[in-house]
Amino acid sequence: MSLQDELASVQRRLDELGRAVSKLEQHVGDSLDMRRVRADTKHLSDDLALLRDSVGTTTPAGQKPRQEMVTIPDTPYDPSLWSGAEDEGLGAPDRRAP
């Protein structure tokens, strides 16, 4: 089974769990424990969505492709980029540092 199939299978089971929790809530009523179970079910769904994003699969709506890594060169930046900038922790040039 492919990763996509495994994730879809887990999503189906989480959907079933959500429906079962809703039915259970009808019998048990709204209590602190029931709210915890409902919150845990929601957290599992959110965590699965994060996992889908981290492994590069698309969400059901297909909106988020895997992001590519950006390489930053080791060469020094042009010093003119920093003209007029303040050094962090030292303050502005016309003031004294503590």
XYZ file of C-alpha atoms in Angstrom:
98
model
C 0.000 0.000 0.000
C 1.382 3.423 -0.912
C 1.832 6.291 1.499
C -1.083 8.107 -0.126
C -3.301 5.055 0.402
C -2.213 4.722 4.040
C -2.966 8.372 4.754
C -6.359 8.095 3.066
C -7.118 4.994 5.122
C -6.250 6.779 8.358
C -8.396 9.748 7.288
C -11.385 7.451 6.678
C -10.953 5.895 10.106
C -10.705 9.309 11.744
C -13.920 10.318 9.980
C -15.566 7.161 11.350
C -14.237 7.987 14.821
C -15.729 11.472 14.565
C -19.135 10.049 13.678
C -18.918 7.516 16.523
C -17.985 10.244 19.002
C -20.991 12.304 17.866
C -23.310 9.327 18.413
C -21.764 8.653 21.804
C -22.268 12.269 22.789
C -25.985 11.917 22.101
C -26.137 9.135 24.703
C -23.705 10.521 27.259
C -24.479 14.204 26.945
C -22.131 17.172 27.181
C -19.682 16.584 30.011
C -16.061 17.405 30.673
C -14.976 13.909 29.669
C -17.010 14.043 26.472
C -15.492 17.418 25.565
C -12.029 15.900 26.081
C -12.827 12.983 23.774
C -14.183 15.400 21.161
C -11.068 17.609 21.494
C -8.761 14.593 21.191
C -10.570 13.504 18.033
C -10.111 17.001 16.580
C -6.415 16.986 17.531
C -5.914 13.687 15.714
C -7.475 15.144 12.569
C -5.302 18.259 12.827
C -2.179 16.159 13.396
C -2.927 14.020 10.359
C -3.287 17.172 8.252
C 0.119 18.354 9.497
C 1.609 14.956 8.688
C 0.192 15.096 5.175
C 1.832 18.489 4.684
C 5.175 17.377 6.082
C 5.446 14.314 3.835
C 4.544 16.313 0.771
C 1.178 14.888 -0.100
C -1.652 17.111 -1.140
C -4.667 17.735 1.003
C -8.048 16.506 -0.230
C -8.685 19.884 -1.873
C -5.226 19.598 -3.475
C -4.006 23.003 -2.435
C -0.568 22.510 -0.865
C 2.370 21.005 -2.792
C 5.632 20.046 -1.103
C 7.959 22.990 -0.553
C 11.469 22.915 -1.957
C 14.575 23.679 0.080
C 16.270 26.991 -0.725
C 20.079 27.034 -0.757
C 21.713 30.160 0.670
C 25.213 30.803 -0.692
C 28.214 31.181 1.638
C 29.536 34.225 -0.215
C 29.398 37.495 1.741
C 26.528 39.877 1.129
C 27.095 43.247 -0.527
C 28.036 45.687 2.291
C 25.752 48.336 0.806
C 22.809 46.222 1.997
C 23.674 47.175 5.562
C 24.250 50.917 5.099
C 22.206 52.839 7.635
C 21.287 49.724 9.597
C 21.771 49.506 13.343
C 23.834 46.747 14.937
C 21.642 44.632 17.157
C 22.474 45.194 20.786
C 24.748 48.188 20.158
C 22.137 50.828 19.394
C 22.251 53.590 16.828
C 25.621 55.150 15.865
C 24.750 58.507 17.477
C 23.874 56.937 20.874
C 25.962 55.168 23.488
C 25.515 51.523 24.285
C 24.930 50.827 27.985
